[in-house]
Coordinates of C-alpha atoms in Angstrom, one line a residue:
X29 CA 0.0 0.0 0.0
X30 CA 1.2 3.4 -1.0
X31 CA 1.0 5.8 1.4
X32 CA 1.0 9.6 0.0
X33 CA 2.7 12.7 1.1
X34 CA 1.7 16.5 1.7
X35 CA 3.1 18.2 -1.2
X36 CA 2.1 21.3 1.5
X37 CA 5.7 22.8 2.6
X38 CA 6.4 22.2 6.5
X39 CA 7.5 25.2 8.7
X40 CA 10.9 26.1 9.8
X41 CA 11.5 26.3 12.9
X42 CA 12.3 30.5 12.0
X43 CA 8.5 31.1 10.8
X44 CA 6.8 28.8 13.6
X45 CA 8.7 31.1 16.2
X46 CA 7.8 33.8 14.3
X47 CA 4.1 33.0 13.8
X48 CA 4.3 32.5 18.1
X49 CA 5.8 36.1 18.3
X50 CA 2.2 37.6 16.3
X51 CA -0.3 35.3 18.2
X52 CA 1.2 36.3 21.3
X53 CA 1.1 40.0 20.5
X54 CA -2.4 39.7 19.3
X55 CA -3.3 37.7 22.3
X56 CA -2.1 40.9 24.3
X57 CA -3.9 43.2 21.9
X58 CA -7.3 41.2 22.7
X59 CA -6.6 41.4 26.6
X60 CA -5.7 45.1 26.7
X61 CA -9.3 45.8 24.9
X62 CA -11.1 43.2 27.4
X63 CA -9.2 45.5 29.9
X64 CA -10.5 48.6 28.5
X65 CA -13.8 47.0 28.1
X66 CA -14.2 45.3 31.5
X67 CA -12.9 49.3 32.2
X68 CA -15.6 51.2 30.4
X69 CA -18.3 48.6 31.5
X70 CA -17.8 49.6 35.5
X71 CA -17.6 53.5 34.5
X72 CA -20.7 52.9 32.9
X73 CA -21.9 51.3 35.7
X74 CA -21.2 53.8 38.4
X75 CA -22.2 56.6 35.7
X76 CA -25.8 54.3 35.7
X77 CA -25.7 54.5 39.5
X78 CA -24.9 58.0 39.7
X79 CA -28.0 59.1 36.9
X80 CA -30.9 56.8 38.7
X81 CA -30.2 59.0 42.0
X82 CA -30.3 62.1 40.1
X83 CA -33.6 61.2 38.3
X84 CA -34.7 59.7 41.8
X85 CA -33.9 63.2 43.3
X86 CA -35.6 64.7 40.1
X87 CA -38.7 62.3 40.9
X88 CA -38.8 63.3 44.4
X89 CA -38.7 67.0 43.1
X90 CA -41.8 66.8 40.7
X91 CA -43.4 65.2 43.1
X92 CA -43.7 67.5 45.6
X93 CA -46.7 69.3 46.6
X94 CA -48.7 71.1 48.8
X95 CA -49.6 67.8 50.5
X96 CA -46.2 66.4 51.3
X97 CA -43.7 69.7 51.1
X98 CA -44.2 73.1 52.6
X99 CA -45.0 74.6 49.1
X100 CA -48.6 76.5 48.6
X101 CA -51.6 74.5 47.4
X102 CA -51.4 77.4 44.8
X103 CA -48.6 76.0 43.1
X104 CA -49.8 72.7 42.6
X105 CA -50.2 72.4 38.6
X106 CA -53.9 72.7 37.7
X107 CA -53.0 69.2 35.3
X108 CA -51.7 67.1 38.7
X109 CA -53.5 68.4 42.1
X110 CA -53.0 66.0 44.6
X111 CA -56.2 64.2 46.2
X112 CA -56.8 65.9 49.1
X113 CA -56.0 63.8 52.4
X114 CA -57.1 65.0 55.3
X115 CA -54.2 63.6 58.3
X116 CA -56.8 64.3 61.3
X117 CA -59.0 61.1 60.8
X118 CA -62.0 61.1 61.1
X119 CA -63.8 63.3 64.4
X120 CA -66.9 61.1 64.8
X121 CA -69.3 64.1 64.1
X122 CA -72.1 64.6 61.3
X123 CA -71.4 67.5 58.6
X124 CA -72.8 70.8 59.6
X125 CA -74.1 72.7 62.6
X126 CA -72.7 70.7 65.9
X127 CA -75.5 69.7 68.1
X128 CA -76.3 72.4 70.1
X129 CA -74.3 75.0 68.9
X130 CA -77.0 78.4 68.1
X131 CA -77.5 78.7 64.4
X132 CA -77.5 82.2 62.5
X133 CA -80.6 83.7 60.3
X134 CA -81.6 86.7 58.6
X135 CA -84.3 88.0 61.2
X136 CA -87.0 90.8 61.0
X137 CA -86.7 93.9 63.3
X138 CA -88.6 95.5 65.8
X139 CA -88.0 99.1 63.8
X140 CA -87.8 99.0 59.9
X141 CA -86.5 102.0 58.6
X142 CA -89.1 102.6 56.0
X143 CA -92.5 101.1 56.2
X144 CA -94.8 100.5 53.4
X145 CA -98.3 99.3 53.4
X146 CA -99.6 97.9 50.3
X147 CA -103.6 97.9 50.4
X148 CA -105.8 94.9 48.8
X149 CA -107.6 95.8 45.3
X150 CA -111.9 94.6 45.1
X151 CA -112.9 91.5 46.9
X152 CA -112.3 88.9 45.2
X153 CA -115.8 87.2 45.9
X154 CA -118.0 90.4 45.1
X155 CA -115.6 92.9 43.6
X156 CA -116.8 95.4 46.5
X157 CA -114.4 98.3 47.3
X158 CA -112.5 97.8 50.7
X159 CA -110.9 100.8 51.2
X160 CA -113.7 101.6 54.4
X161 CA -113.6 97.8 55.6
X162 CA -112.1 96.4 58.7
X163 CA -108.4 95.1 58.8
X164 CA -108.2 91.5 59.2
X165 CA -104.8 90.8 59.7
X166 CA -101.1 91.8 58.3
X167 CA -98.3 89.6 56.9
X168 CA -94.9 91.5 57.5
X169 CA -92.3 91.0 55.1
X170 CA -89.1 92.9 55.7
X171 CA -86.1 94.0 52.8
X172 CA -82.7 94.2 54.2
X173 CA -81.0 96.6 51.2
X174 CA -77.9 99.2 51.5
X175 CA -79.1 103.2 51.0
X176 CA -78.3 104.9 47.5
X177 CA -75.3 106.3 48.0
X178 CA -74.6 109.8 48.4
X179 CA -71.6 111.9 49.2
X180 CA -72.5 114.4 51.7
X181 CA -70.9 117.8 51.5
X182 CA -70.4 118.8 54.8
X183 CA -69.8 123.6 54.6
X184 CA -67.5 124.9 57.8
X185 CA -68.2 128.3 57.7
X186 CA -65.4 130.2 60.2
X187 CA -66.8 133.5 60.7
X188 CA -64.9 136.2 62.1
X189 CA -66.5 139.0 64.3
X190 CA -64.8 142.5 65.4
X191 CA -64.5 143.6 68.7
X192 CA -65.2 146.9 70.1
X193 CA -61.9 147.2 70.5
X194 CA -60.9 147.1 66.9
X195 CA -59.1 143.7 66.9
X196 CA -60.8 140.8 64.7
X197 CA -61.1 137.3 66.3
X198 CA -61.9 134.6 63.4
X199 CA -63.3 131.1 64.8
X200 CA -60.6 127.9 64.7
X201 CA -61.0 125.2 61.7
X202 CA -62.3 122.0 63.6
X203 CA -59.2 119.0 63.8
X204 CA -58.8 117.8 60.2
X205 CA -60.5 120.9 58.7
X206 CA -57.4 122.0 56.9
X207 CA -58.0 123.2 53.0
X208 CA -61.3 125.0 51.5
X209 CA -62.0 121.6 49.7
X210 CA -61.0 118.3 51.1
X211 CA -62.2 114.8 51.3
X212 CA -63.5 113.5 54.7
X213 CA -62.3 110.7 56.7
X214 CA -64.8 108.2 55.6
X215 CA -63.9 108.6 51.8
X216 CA -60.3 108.6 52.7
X217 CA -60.7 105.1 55.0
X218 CA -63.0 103.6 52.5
X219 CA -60.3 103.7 50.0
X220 CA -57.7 102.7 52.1
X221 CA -59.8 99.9 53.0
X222 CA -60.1 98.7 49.3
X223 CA -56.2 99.2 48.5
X224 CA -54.6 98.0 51.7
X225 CA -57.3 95.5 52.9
X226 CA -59.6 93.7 50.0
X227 CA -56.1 94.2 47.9
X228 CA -57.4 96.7 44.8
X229 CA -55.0 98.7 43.0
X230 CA -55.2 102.4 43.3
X231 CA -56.4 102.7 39.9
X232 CA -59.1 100.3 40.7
X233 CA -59.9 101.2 44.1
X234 CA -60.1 105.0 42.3
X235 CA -62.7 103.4 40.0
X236 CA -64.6 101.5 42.8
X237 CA -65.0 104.8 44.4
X238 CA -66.3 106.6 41.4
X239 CA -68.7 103.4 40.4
X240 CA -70.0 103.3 43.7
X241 CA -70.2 106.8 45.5
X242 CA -69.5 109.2 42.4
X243 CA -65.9 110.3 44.2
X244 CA -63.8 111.3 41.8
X245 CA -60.4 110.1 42.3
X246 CA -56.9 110.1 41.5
X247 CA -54.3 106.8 41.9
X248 CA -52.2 108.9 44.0
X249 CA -55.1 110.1 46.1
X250 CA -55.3 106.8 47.0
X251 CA -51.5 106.4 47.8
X252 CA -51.5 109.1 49.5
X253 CA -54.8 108.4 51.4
X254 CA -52.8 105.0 52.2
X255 CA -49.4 107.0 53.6
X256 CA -51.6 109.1 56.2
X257 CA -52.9 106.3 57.4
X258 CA -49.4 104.1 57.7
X259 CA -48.2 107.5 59.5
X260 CA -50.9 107.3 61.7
X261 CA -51.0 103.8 63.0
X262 CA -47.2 103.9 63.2
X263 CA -47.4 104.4 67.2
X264 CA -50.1 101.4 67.5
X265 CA -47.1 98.8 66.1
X266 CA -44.9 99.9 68.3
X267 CA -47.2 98.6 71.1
X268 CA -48.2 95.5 69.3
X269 CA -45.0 94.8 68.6
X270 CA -44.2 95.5 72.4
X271 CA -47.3 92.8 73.2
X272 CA -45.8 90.5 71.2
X273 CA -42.2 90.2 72.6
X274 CA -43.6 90.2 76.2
X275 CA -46.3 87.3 74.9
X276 CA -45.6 83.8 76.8
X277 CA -45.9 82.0 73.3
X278 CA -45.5 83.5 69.8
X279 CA -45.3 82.2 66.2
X280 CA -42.8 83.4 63.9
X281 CA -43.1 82.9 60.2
X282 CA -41.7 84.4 56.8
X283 CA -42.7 84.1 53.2
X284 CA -41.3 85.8 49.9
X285 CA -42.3 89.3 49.3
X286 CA -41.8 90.6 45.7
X287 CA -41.3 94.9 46.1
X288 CA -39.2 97.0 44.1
X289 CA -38.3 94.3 41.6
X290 CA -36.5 92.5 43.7
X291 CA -37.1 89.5 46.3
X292 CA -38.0 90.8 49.7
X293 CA -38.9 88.7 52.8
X294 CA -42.2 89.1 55.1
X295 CA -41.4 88.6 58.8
X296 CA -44.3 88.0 60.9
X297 CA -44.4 87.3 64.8
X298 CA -47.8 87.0 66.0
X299 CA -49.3 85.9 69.6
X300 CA -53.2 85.5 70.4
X301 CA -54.0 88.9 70.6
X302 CA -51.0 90.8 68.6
X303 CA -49.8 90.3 64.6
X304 CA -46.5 92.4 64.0
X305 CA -45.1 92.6 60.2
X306 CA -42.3 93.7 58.6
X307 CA -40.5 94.1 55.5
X308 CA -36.9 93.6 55.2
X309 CA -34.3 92.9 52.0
X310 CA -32.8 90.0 54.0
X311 CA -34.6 86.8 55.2
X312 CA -32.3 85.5 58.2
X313 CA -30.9 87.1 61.2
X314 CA -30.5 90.8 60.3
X315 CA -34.4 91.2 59.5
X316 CA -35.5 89.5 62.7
X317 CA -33.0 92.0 64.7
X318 CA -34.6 94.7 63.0
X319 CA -38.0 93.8 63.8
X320 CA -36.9 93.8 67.6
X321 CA -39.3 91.0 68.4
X322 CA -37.6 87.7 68.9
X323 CA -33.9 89.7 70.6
X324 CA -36.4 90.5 73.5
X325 CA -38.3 87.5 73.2
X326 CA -37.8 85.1 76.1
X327 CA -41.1 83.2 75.8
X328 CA -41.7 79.7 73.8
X329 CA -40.9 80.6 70.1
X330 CA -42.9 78.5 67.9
X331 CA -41.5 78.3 64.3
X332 CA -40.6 75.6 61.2
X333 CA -36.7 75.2 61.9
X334 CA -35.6 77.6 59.9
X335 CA -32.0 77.8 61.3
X336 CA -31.8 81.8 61.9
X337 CA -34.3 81.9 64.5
X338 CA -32.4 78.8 66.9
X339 CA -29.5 82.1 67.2
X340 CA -31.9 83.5 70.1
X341 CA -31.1 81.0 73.1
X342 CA -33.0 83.3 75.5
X343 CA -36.1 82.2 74.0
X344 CA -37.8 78.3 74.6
X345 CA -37.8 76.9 71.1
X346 CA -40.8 74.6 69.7
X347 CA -41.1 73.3 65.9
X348 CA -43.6 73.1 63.6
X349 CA -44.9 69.4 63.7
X350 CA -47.0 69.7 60.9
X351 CA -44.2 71.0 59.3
X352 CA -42.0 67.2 60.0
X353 CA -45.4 65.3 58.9
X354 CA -45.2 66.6 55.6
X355 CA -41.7 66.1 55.3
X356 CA -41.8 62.4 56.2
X357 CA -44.7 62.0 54.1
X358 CA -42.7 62.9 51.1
X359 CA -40.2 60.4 52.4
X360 CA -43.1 57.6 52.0
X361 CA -43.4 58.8 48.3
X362 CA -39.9 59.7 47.1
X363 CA -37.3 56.9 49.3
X364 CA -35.3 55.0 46.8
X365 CA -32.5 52.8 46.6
X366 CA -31.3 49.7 48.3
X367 CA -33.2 51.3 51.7
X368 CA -35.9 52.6 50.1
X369 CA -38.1 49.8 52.1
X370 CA -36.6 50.6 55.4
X371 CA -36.4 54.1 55.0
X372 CA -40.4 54.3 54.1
X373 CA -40.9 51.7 56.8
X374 CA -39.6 54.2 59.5
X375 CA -41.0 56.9 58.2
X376 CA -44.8 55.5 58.6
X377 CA -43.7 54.6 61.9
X378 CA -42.8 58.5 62.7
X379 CA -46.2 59.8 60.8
X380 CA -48.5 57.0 62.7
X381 CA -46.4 57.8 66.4
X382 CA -47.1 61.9 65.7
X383 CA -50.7 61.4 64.5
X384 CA -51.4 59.4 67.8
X385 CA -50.0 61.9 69.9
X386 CA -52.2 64.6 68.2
X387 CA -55.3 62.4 68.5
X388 CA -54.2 62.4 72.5
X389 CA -53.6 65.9 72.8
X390 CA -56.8 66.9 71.2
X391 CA -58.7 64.6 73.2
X392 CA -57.5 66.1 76.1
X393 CA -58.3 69.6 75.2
X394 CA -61.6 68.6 74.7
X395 CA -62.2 67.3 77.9
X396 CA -60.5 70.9 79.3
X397 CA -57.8 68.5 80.8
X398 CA -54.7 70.8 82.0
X399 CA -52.3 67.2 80.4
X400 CA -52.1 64.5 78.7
X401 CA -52.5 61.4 80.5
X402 CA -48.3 60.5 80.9
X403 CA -49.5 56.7 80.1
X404 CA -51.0 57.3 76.8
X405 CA -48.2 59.2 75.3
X406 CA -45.4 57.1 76.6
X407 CA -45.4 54.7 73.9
X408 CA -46.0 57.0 70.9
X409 CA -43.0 59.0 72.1
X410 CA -40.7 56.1 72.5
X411 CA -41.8 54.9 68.9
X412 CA -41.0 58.3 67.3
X413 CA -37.6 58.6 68.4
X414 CA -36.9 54.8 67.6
X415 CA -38.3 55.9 64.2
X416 CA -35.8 58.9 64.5
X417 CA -32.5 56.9 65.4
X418 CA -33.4 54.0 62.6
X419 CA -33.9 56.6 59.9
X420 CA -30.9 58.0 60.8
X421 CA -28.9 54.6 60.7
X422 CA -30.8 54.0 57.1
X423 CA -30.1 56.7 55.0
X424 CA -26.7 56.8 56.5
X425 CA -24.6 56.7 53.0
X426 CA -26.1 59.4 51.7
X427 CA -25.7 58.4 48.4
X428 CA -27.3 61.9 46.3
X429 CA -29.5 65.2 47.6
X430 CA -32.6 63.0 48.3
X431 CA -31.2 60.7 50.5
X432 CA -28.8 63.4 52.4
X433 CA -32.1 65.3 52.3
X434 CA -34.1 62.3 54.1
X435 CA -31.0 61.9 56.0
X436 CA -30.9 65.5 57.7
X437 CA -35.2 64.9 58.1
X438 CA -34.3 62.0 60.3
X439 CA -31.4 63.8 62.2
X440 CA -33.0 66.8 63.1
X441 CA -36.6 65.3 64.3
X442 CA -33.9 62.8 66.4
X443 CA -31.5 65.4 67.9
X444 CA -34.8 67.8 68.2
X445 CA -37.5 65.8 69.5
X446 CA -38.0 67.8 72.4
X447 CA -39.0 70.8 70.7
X448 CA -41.1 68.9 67.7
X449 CA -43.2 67.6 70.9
X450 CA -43.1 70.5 73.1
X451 CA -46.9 70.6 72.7
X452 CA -47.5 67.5 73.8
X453 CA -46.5 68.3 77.2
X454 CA -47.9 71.7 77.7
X455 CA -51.1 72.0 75.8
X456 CA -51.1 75.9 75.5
X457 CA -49.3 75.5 72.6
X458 CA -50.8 73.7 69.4
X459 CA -49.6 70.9 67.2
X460 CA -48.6 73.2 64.4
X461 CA -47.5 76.6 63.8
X462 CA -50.5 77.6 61.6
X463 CA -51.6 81.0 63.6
X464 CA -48.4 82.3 62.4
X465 CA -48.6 80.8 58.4
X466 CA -52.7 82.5 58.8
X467 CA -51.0 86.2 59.4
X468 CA -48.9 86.0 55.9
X469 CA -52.0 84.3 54.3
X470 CA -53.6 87.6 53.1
X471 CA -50.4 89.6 52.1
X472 CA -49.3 86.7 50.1
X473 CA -52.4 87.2 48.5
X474 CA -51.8 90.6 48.1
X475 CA -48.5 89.8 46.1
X476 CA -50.7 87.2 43.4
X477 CA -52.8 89.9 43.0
X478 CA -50.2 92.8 42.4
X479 CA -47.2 91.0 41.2
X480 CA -45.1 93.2 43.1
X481 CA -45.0 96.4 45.5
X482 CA -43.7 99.2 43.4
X483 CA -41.2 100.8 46.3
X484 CA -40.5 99.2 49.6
X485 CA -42.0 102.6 51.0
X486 CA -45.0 101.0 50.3
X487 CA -44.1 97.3 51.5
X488 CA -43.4 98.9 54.7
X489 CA -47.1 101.0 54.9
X490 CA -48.9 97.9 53.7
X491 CA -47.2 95.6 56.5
X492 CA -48.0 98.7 59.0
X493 CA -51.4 99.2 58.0
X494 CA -51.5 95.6 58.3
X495 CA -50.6 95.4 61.6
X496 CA -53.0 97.3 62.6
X497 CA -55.5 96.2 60.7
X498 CA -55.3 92.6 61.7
X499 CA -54.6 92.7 65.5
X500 CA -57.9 95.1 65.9
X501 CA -59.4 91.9 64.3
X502 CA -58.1 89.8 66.8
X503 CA -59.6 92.2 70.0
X504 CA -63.2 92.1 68.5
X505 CA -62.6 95.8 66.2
X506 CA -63.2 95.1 62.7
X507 CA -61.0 96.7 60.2
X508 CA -62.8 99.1 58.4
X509 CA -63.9 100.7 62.0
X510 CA -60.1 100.7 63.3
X511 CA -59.0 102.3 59.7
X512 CA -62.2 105.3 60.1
X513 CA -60.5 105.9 63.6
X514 CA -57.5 106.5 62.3
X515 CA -58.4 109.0 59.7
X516 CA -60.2 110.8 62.1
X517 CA -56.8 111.1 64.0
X518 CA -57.7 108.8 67.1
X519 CA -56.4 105.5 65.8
X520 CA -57.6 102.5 67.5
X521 CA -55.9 101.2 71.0
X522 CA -55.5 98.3 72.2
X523 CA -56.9 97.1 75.7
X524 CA -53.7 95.7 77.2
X525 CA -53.9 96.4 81.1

């Protein structure tokens, strides 16, 4: 048998070393791109990890609203309002009137002002006249309607008589009387009523004026009708500001105030009888010294944390714990990552422990109980600051700004859980700080309706007027009858022996 041969050349010994020499530098070629590979593949990674906290800070972001951040319902998006969730529960009582409580009615009066009697026609059997016949009986119906207006022009005529002596004695211009035509007080209070209370511009409140009374008016009638008044109350805010930083408890607060183009701040401190505003450039420290309120303030300062006010040790400090529910509520709707679970876990733990101390607190009030049962609170307290310390320990890595955001929540309600539940252990004070978020209500209203004060001259008489205005609310004076007083040149005082 024949066997055959390759005619195919076999390799030297040169060329098969050579051939080595290429498959090993290719084999290093291919390990230095896995390198680079197994390189780009972790960058890509961590870049991965890096983007899903952003958008899960991003999330978080969109997703907050005036249910779970401290943002206005007004800024909720008309296209996404959150369901409204009431925290409270539910009280056990029917809608409407409570039981008992006196209802209110229109009601007829012992003396109309007018009185019209409106006679039958023929009877309506025989067609007889009845002008002569007896009266059988009267059904009273009673109109309650506002007068026609009418400006009344009111002629002070200062006569001057001669003496026998030669010398002319001329009578003295009543107080206010001060140029040979001039508005009166009530004009001048009903327009500062419209501009600095119900929020019209002076163009508009100039309008209102000639639509309703036939006055005339000018915008800067109005302004200046506005600056007398500011000038005149100025003494009352001193007092009420006074009231205020003597009060046992106050409420301090701040908000955004657009004037002069630029962002200005709102300061309020408020107690139960007193509301003291100002205006400042600055939002922290310097505008709450120049108020004057909270550097002589030694009472328990209610407020939402904001760190500026925690710079006046002489004052007892309690937060806002409506304030910490919404913030852990947006925990329960914006936690991710690895602890996301945990996180959310605690955080229902802190919402449920506060919402039971409430329930307690308002219970006791009820029931006009000076405390709270120690017993009942004990173990809602204990399972808040549990809630506290394990929140702490589970956004610990702060990995991106939501977590280090959940993180400083769970730090401060911890290291602070004395002043978040200062109100559960002295019932004067109330769960939240809404008196003081109710006296920036209507002057944040007043800046959706303007868009902006013109001068901070103006801020400043708006937030004094204000002042005023709303702390003679609060003593039983109603505004328009404290603004009248003060164009007559006796402004309103308070009470306060």
């Amino acid at each position: 048998m024949t066997v055959g041969v390759s005619s195919d050349p076999v390799p030297s010994y040169d060329e098969l070393v050579s051939e080595n020499v290429a498959l090993r530098a290719e084999n290093e070629q291919l390990r230095a791109t896995v390198t680079r590979f197994e390189a780009l593949v972790e960058s890509l990674v961590a870049r991965n990890a890096e983007l899903e906290v952003k958008v899960a800070d991003l999330e978080a972001r969109l997703a907050q609203n005036s249910e779970n951040s401290s943002k206005p319902p007004s800024s909720d998006p008309p296209y996404a309002k959150p369901v409204p969730r009431s925290l409270r529960g539910r009280s056990g009582r029917r809608p409407g009137r409570p039981d008992g409580q006196p209802g209110t009615w229109l009601s007829q009066v012992a003396e109309p002002h007018h009185t019209v009697v409106h006679e039958p026609g023929p009877c309506r059997r025989c067609g007889a006249d009845l002008a002569a016949a007896p009266v059988a009986g009267v059904v009273k119906r009673q109109v309650f309607d506002l007068p026609e207006p009418v400006v009344e022009v009111t002629e002070h005529r200062l006569v001057a008589r001669r003496c026998r002596c030669g010398t002319v004695t001329g009578a003295a211009a009543p107080a206010g009387v001060t140029a040979p035509v001039q508005y009166g007080p009530r004009v001048a209070a009903t327009c500062v009523y419209l501009h600095q209370e119900q929020f019209l511009s002076g163009s508009r409140t100039a309008g209102a004026m000639d639509d309703l009374f036939g006055v005339g008016l000018m915008a800067s009638t109005v302004t200046g009708f506005s600056s007398r008044c500011a000038t005149m109350v100025a003494p009352v805010g001193a007092l009420i500001g006074d009231r205020v930083a003597a009060a046992g408890a106050g409420h301090f607060d701040e908000t955004g105030f657009r004037t002069a183009g630029a962002c200005h701040w709102l300061h309020s401190a408020s107690c139960s009888d007193a509301v003291f505003l100002t205006v400042h450039r600055r939002r922290g420290k310097a505008a709450t010294d120049a108020a004057g309120v909270l550097p002589r303030f030694t009472g328990v300062a209610m407020h939402d944390a904001w760190a500026p006010y925690d710079t006046y040790g002489q004052a007892v400090h309690a937060l806002c714990a409506a304030h910490v529910l919404r913030e852990l509520i947006a925990v329960t709707e914006t936690a991710a990552g690895r602890t996301a679970a945990r996180t959310k876990k605690v955080a229902n733990q802190a919402i449920e422990a506060l919402l039971d101390l409430k329930k307690h607190a308002d219970a006791a009030r009820e029931r006009g109980a000076q405390r709270i049962d120690p017993r009942l609170v004990e173990r809602p307290l204990r399972y808040l600051a549990a809630a506290a310390r394990v929140g702490v320990q589970a956004t610990a890595t702060r990995t991106g700004a939501l977590q280090k955001k959940h993180h400083a929540l769970f730090t401060r309600l911890r290291d602070r859980l004395t002043d978040y539940t200062r109100w559960v252990h002295d019932l004067r004070l109330p769960f939240d700080n809404n008196p003081a978020e109710r006296t920036i209500r209507m002057p944040k209203l007043r800046i959706k309706v303007s868009g902006s004060l013109r001068t901070l001259t103006g801020a400043e008489q708006f937030a004094a007027i204000r002042t005023y205005t709303a702390t003679a609310v609060r003593n039983g004076v109603g505004a328009f009858t404290a603004i009248l007083a003060a164009m007559r040149g006796g402004p309103w005082q308070p009470n306060w022996t």
